[in-house]
Amino acid sequence: MRQTGPWLRAAEGAMLLGPDGVPAPTVFAEMSALAAATGAINLGQGFPDEDGPAEVLEAAVQAIRGGANQYPPGRGTPDLRAAVAEHQARWYGLDVDPDREVLVTAGATEALAATLLALVEPGDEVVTFEPFYDAYGALIRLAGATHVTVPLRAPDFLPDEADLRAAFSDRTRVVLVNTPHNPTGRVLPVEVLRTVVELAEQFDAVIVTDEVYEHLAFAGTHVPPVTLPGARERTVSISSAGKTFNTTGWKIGWLTAPPALVEAITTVKQYLTFVNGAPFQPAIATGLRLPDAVFAGIAADLGSKQAILADGLAAAGFDVLRPDAGYFVIADAAPLGHDDARALCLELPRLVGVVGVPVSAFVRPDHVDGYRSLIRFAFCKRRSVLEEAVARLAGLAATA
Ligand SMILES: *Cc1c(COP(=O)(O)O)cnc(C)c1O
């Protein structure tokens, strides 16, 4: 059978197409397989290894026992939509209509997919920062659009204003802003976000945000782009419960946007998943209504885990580029004599029994300069696991 179709564009967009035009497995699959084969500690993929708030888990159990096991309403249960609106009011002072301005999705991933497929035509351009979450590249190419990137360079991972301005054109349909940012851990400063809004207005582009780490900032303050002047009417704000409540397997996400945009995106979502996660929706409503102190505790806990791993990486001889938020820290292996992080990541499990992911996996093949020696490690793991990983990494210098 002929190997053709849009999936090849998706693979290319996610940087998986080799020079021979054959898609390779993702680096996450490759590294996780290596971790499994060698018994190494897997700090490659970003999923927590312990449960989140017990109230949230218990609410899902109760919902299943209570019969919430059939298709929920298309836009999400009224109660979860109300909880999302309450959340936007409580944390950001936003007034969101739960009936017309909220859509519940199968994680942030489906929200991104439905949004791009709804709004972007072949020939349009979508601007993102780079490095970028691999799904962005795949989805933009699936929509037939062109992906234009703005580099975030070490050590600060902040965009150059001239680069940001140069990325926009009359073909720009969407600017997709991920803050707090994966993989760099940067909380984007409000000045950068203001420039994004200004450019979106100037070129009449839609701002799509990915704020899945909104509650995981342990340094700096997350500012949702939609709160800035001029943004509200043209912004689709996307978030998800997975990272906040350690429920990545539940795939409950949501978006908020003006009614006409929600209408358009719902039309596509209807034919992707139709609906999702009936018993998990009430559980996430419970989670979103937890007291402020619980959210502060979640961020503080991650901050202390970050410190264990970042300090350990520094002690092991890496240059550590400390994050403000999220699940990941980037470490530069160049001071240890390793200029090729991809090669080192393939060796690390055997050398010291730890798995990380090269940052080059989040960068287009022709843009890897400046990222070649960087590795991303996840710290959303139990303290004992991080301490063991740090102890192992301390032996790396001796293997050089
Ligand atoms: C994990 C992650 C997602 C995926 O979120 P889901 O709710 O699991 O679909 C999206 N964007 C970024 C930046 C992520 O790190």
Short mmCIF file of N, CA, C and O in Angstrom, two decimals, residues 291-358:
data_model
loop_
_atom_site.label_atom_id
_atom_site.label_comp_id
_atom_site.label_asym_id
_atom_site.label_seq_id
_atom_site.Cartn_x
_atom_site.Cartn_y
_atom_site.Cartn_z
N PRO A 291 -9.39 25.00 47.80
CA PRO A 291 -8.93 26.31 48.31
C PRO A 291 -7.59 26.75 47.70
O PRO A 291 -6.79 25.90 47.28
N ASP A 292 -7.36 28.05 47.70
CA ASP A 292 -6.11 28.61 47.17
C ASP A 292 -4.88 27.90 47.74
O ASP A 292 -3.90 27.69 47.03
N ALA A 293 -4.95 27.56 49.03
CA ALA A 293 -3.78 26.99 49.70
C ALA A 293 -3.37 25.66 49.06
O ALA A 293 -2.18 25.32 49.03
N VAL A 294 -4.34 24.92 48.53
CA VAL A 294 -3.99 23.64 47.89
C VAL A 294 -3.16 23.91 46.63
O VAL A 294 -2.15 23.25 46.38
N PHE A 295 -3.57 24.90 45.86
CA PHE A 295 -2.83 25.25 44.63
C PHE A 295 -1.43 25.75 44.98
O PHE A 295 -0.45 25.38 44.33
N ALA A 296 -1.36 26.58 46.02
CA ALA A 296 -0.04 27.08 46.45
C ALA A 296 0.84 25.91 46.88
O ALA A 296 2.04 25.88 46.59
N GLY A 297 0.24 24.94 47.54
CA GLY A 297 0.99 23.78 48.01
C GLY A 297 1.51 22.94 46.85
O GLY A 297 2.65 22.44 46.89
N ILE A 298 0.70 22.81 45.81
CA ILE A 298 1.12 22.04 44.63
C ILE A 298 2.35 22.69 43.99
O ILE A 298 3.34 22.03 43.66
N ALA A 299 2.31 24.03 43.84
CA ALA A 299 3.44 24.74 43.23
C ALA A 299 4.68 24.67 44.12
O ALA A 299 5.80 24.46 43.63
N ALA A 300 4.48 24.83 45.43
CA ALA A 300 5.62 24.82 46.35
C ALA A 300 6.28 23.43 46.36
O ALA A 300 7.52 23.32 46.39
N ASP A 301 5.46 22.40 46.32
CA ASP A 301 5.99 21.03 46.30
C ASP A 301 6.86 20.81 45.06
O ASP A 301 7.98 20.29 45.15
N LEU A 302 6.36 21.26 43.91
CA LEU A 302 7.15 21.11 42.69
C LEU A 302 8.42 21.95 42.75
O LEU A 302 9.48 21.54 42.27
N GLY A 303 8.31 23.15 43.34
CA GLY A 303 9.49 24.01 43.47
C GLY A 303 10.58 23.33 44.27
O GLY A 303 11.77 23.41 43.92
N SER A 304 10.19 22.63 45.34
CA SER A 304 11.21 21.97 46.16
C SER A 304 11.79 20.76 45.43
O SER A 304 12.98 20.45 45.56
N LYS A 305 10.98 20.10 44.63
CA LYS A 305 11.50 18.98 43.83
C LYS A 305 12.46 19.49 42.75
O LYS A 305 13.49 18.87 42.47
N GLN A 306 12.09 20.63 42.17
CA GLN A 306 12.95 21.26 41.18
C GLN A 306 14.31 21.53 41.79
O GLN A 306 15.35 21.31 41.16
N ALA A 307 14.31 22.05 43.03
CA ALA A 307 15.57 22.40 43.69
C ALA A 307 16.44 21.15 43.88
O ALA A 307 17.66 21.21 43.68
N ILE A 308 15.83 20.04 44.26
CA ILE A 308 16.62 18.80 44.46
C ILE A 308 17.33 18.43 43.16
O ILE A 308 18.54 18.19 43.13
N LEU A 309 16.57 18.42 42.06
CA LEU A 309 17.15 17.98 40.80
C LEU A 309 18.13 19.02 40.24
O LEU A 309 19.23 18.67 39.79
N ALA A 310 17.74 20.31 40.28
CA ALA A 310 18.60 21.35 39.72
C ALA A 310 19.92 21.43 40.49
O ALA A 310 21.00 21.51 39.88
N ASP A 311 19.84 21.39 41.82
CA ASP A 311 21.07 21.43 42.63
C ASP A 311 21.94 20.21 42.33
O ASP A 311 23.16 20.32 42.23
N GLY A 312 21.29 19.06 42.19
CA GLY A 312 22.04 17.83 41.92
C GLY A 312 22.72 17.87 40.56
O GLY A 312 23.86 17.43 40.41
N LEU A 313 22.02 18.41 39.56
CA LEU A 313 22.61 18.51 38.22
C LEU A 313 23.80 19.48 38.25
O LEU A 313 24.84 19.23 37.61
N ALA A 314 23.65 20.57 38.99
CA ALA A 314 24.76 21.54 39.10
C ALA A 314 25.96 20.88 39.78
O ALA A 314 27.11 21.02 39.33
N ALA A 315 25.68 20.14 40.86
CA ALA A 315 26.77 19.47 41.59
C ALA A 315 27.45 18.42 40.70
O ALA A 315 28.65 18.18 40.83
N ALA A 316 26.69 17.85 39.77
CA ALA A 316 27.26 16.83 38.87
C ALA A 316 28.08 17.46 37.75
O ALA A 316 28.71 16.74 36.97
N GLY A 317 28.05 18.79 37.64
CA GLY A 317 28.89 19.45 36.65
C GLY A 317 28.16 20.06 35.47
O GLY A 317 28.80 20.62 34.58
N PHE A 318 26.83 19.93 35.44
CA PHE A 318 26.05 20.56 34.37
C PHE A 318 25.92 22.06 34.64
O PHE A 318 25.94 22.49 35.80
N ASP A 319 25.74 22.84 33.58
CA ASP A 319 25.25 24.21 33.71
C ASP A 319 23.74 24.11 33.76
O ASP A 319 23.13 23.60 32.81
N VAL A 320 23.12 24.58 34.83
CA VAL A 320 21.67 24.39 34.98
C VAL A 320 20.95 25.69 34.66
O VAL A 320 21.29 26.75 35.17
N LEU A 321 19.94 25.60 33.77
CA LEU A 321 19.16 26.76 33.36
C LEU A 321 17.84 26.65 34.13
O LEU A 321 16.93 25.93 33.74
N ARG A 322 17.78 27.32 35.27
CA ARG A 322 16.70 27.06 36.23
C ARG A 322 15.34 27.53 35.73
O ARG A 322 15.21 28.64 35.24
N PRO A 323 14.33 26.67 35.89
CA PRO A 323 12.98 27.02 35.42
C PRO A 323 12.22 27.86 36.44
O PRO A 323 12.58 27.89 37.63
N ASP A 324 11.17 28.56 35.97
CA ASP A 324 10.25 29.28 36.85
C ASP A 324 9.04 28.42 37.20
O ASP A 324 8.30 28.75 38.13
N ALA A 325 8.79 27.40 36.40
CA ALA A 325 7.51 26.71 36.49
C ALA A 325 7.58 25.37 35.77
O ALA A 325 8.52 25.11 35.01
N GLY A 326 6.56 24.56 36.01
CA GLY A 326 6.37 23.35 35.22
C GLY A 326 7.05 22.14 35.80
O GLY A 326 7.33 22.06 37.00
N TYR A 327 7.32 21.19 34.92
CA TYR A 327 7.80 19.86 35.31
C TYR A 327 9.27 19.64 35.00
O TYR A 327 9.82 18.60 35.32
N PHE A 328 9.93 20.60 34.29
CA PHE A 328 11.22 20.28 33.67
C PHE A 328 12.32 21.28 33.97
O PHE A 328 12.06 22.48 34.13
N VAL A 329 13.55 20.78 34.01
CA VAL A 329 14.73 21.64 34.10
C VAL A 329 15.65 21.28 32.93
O VAL A 329 15.77 20.10 32.56
N ILE A 330 16.25 22.31 32.35
CA ILE A 330 17.20 22.08 31.25
C ILE A 330 18.62 22.23 31.79
O ILE A 330 18.93 23.17 32.53
N ALA A 331 19.45 21.25 31.43
CA ALA A 331 20.84 21.25 31.87
C ALA A 331 21.74 21.18 30.64
O ALA A 331 21.45 20.44 29.69
N ASP A 332 22.82 21.97 30.69
CA ASP A 332 23.78 22.00 29.58
C ASP A 332 24.92 21.05 29.92
O ASP A 332 25.58 21.21 30.95
N ALA A 333 25.14 20.08 29.04
CA ALA A 333 26.18 19.07 29.28
C ALA A 333 27.55 19.50 28.76
O ALA A 333 28.53 18.78 28.97
N ALA A 334 27.64 20.67 28.13
CA ALA A 334 28.92 21.10 27.54
C ALA A 334 30.06 21.18 28.58
O ALA A 334 31.17 20.74 28.29
N PRO A 335 29.80 21.73 29.80
CA PRO A 335 30.90 21.80 30.78
C PRO A 335 31.45 20.42 31.15
O PRO A 335 32.58 20.32 31.64
N LEU A 336 30.66 19.37 30.92
CA LEU A 336 31.14 18.00 31.20
C LEU A 336 31.85 17.40 29.99
O LEU A 336 32.21 16.22 30.00
N GLY A 337 31.99 18.20 28.94
CA GLY A 337 32.69 17.71 27.76
C GLY A 337 31.77 17.03 26.75
O GLY A 337 32.24 16.38 25.81
N HIS A 338 30.45 17.17 26.94
CA HIS A 338 29.50 16.54 26.01
C HIS A 338 28.79 17.62 25.20
O HIS A 338 27.94 18.33 25.72
N ASP A 339 29.13 17.73 23.93
CA ASP A 339 28.50 18.75 23.08
C ASP A 339 27.29 18.22 22.35
O ASP A 339 26.52 18.99 21.78
N ASP A 340 27.10 16.91 22.33
CA ASP A 340 25.99 16.30 21.62
C ASP A 340 25.06 15.62 22.64
O ASP A 340 25.27 14.49 23.06
N ALA A 341 24.01 16.37 23.03
CA ALA A 341 23.11 15.87 24.08
C ALA A 341 22.36 14.63 23.62
O ALA A 341 22.05 13.75 24.42
N ARG A 342 22.08 14.56 22.32
CA ARG A 342 21.35 13.39 21.83
C ARG A 342 22.17 12.12 22.04
O ARG A 342 21.67 11.10 22.53
N ALA A 343 23.45 12.21 21.67
CA ALA A 343 24.34 11.06 21.87
C ALA A 343 24.48 10.74 23.35
O ALA A 343 24.43 9.56 23.75
N LEU A 344 24.61 11.79 24.17
CA LEU A 344 24.76 11.55 25.62
C LEU A 344 23.50 10.90 26.19
O LEU A 344 23.59 9.99 27.02
N CYS A 345 22.30 11.37 25.75
CA CYS A 345 21.06 10.79 26.26
C CYS A 345 20.95 9.30 25.94
O CYS A 345 20.39 8.54 26.72
N LEU A 346 21.48 8.90 24.79
CA LEU A 346 21.46 7.47 24.44
C LEU A 346 22.42 6.68 25.34
O LEU A 346 22.21 5.49 25.57
N GLU A 347 23.46 7.35 25.84
CA GLU A 347 24.47 6.69 26.68
C GLU A 347 24.14 6.75 28.18
O GLU A 347 24.54 5.88 28.94
N LEU A 348 23.43 7.82 28.59
CA LEU A 348 23.20 8.07 30.03
C LEU A 348 22.64 6.87 30.79
O LEU A 348 23.09 6.60 31.91
N PRO A 349 21.65 6.15 30.22
CA PRO A 349 21.11 5.01 30.98
C PRO A 349 22.20 4.00 31.33
O PRO A 349 22.24 3.48 32.45
N ARG A 350 23.09 3.71 30.38
CA ARG A 350 24.16 2.75 30.66
C ARG A 350 25.25 3.36 31.54
O ARG A 350 25.79 2.71 32.42
N LEU A 351 25.54 4.65 31.30
CA LEU A 351 26.62 5.30 32.07
C LEU A 351 26.26 5.45 33.54
O LEU A 351 27.03 5.11 34.42
N VAL A 352 25.06 6.00 33.81
CA VAL A 352 24.70 6.29 35.21
C VAL A 352 23.28 5.86 35.60
O VAL A 352 22.88 6.04 36.74
N GLY A 353 22.51 5.31 34.66
CA GLY A 353 21.17 4.83 35.02
C GLY A 353 20.12 5.91 35.16
O GLY A 353 19.24 5.83 36.01
N VAL A 354 20.22 6.95 34.32
CA VAL A 354 19.21 8.02 34.32
C VAL A 354 18.86 8.33 32.86
O VAL A 354 19.73 8.30 31.99
N VAL A 355 17.57 8.65 32.63
CA VAL A 355 17.13 9.01 31.28
C VAL A 355 16.68 10.47 31.25
O VAL A 355 15.94 10.92 32.11
N GLY A 356 17.17 11.19 30.26
CA GLY A 356 16.70 12.54 29.97
C GLY A 356 16.41 12.64 28.48
O GLY A 356 16.61 11.68 27.73
N VAL A 357 15.92 13.80 28.05
CA VAL A 357 15.56 13.97 26.65
C VAL A 357 16.35 15.15 26.06
O VAL A 357 16.40 16.21 26.68
N PRO A 358 16.96 14.97 24.90
CA PRO A 358 17.68 16.11 24.32
C PRO A 358 16.72 17.22 23.90
O PRO A 358 15.66 16.94 23.32
#
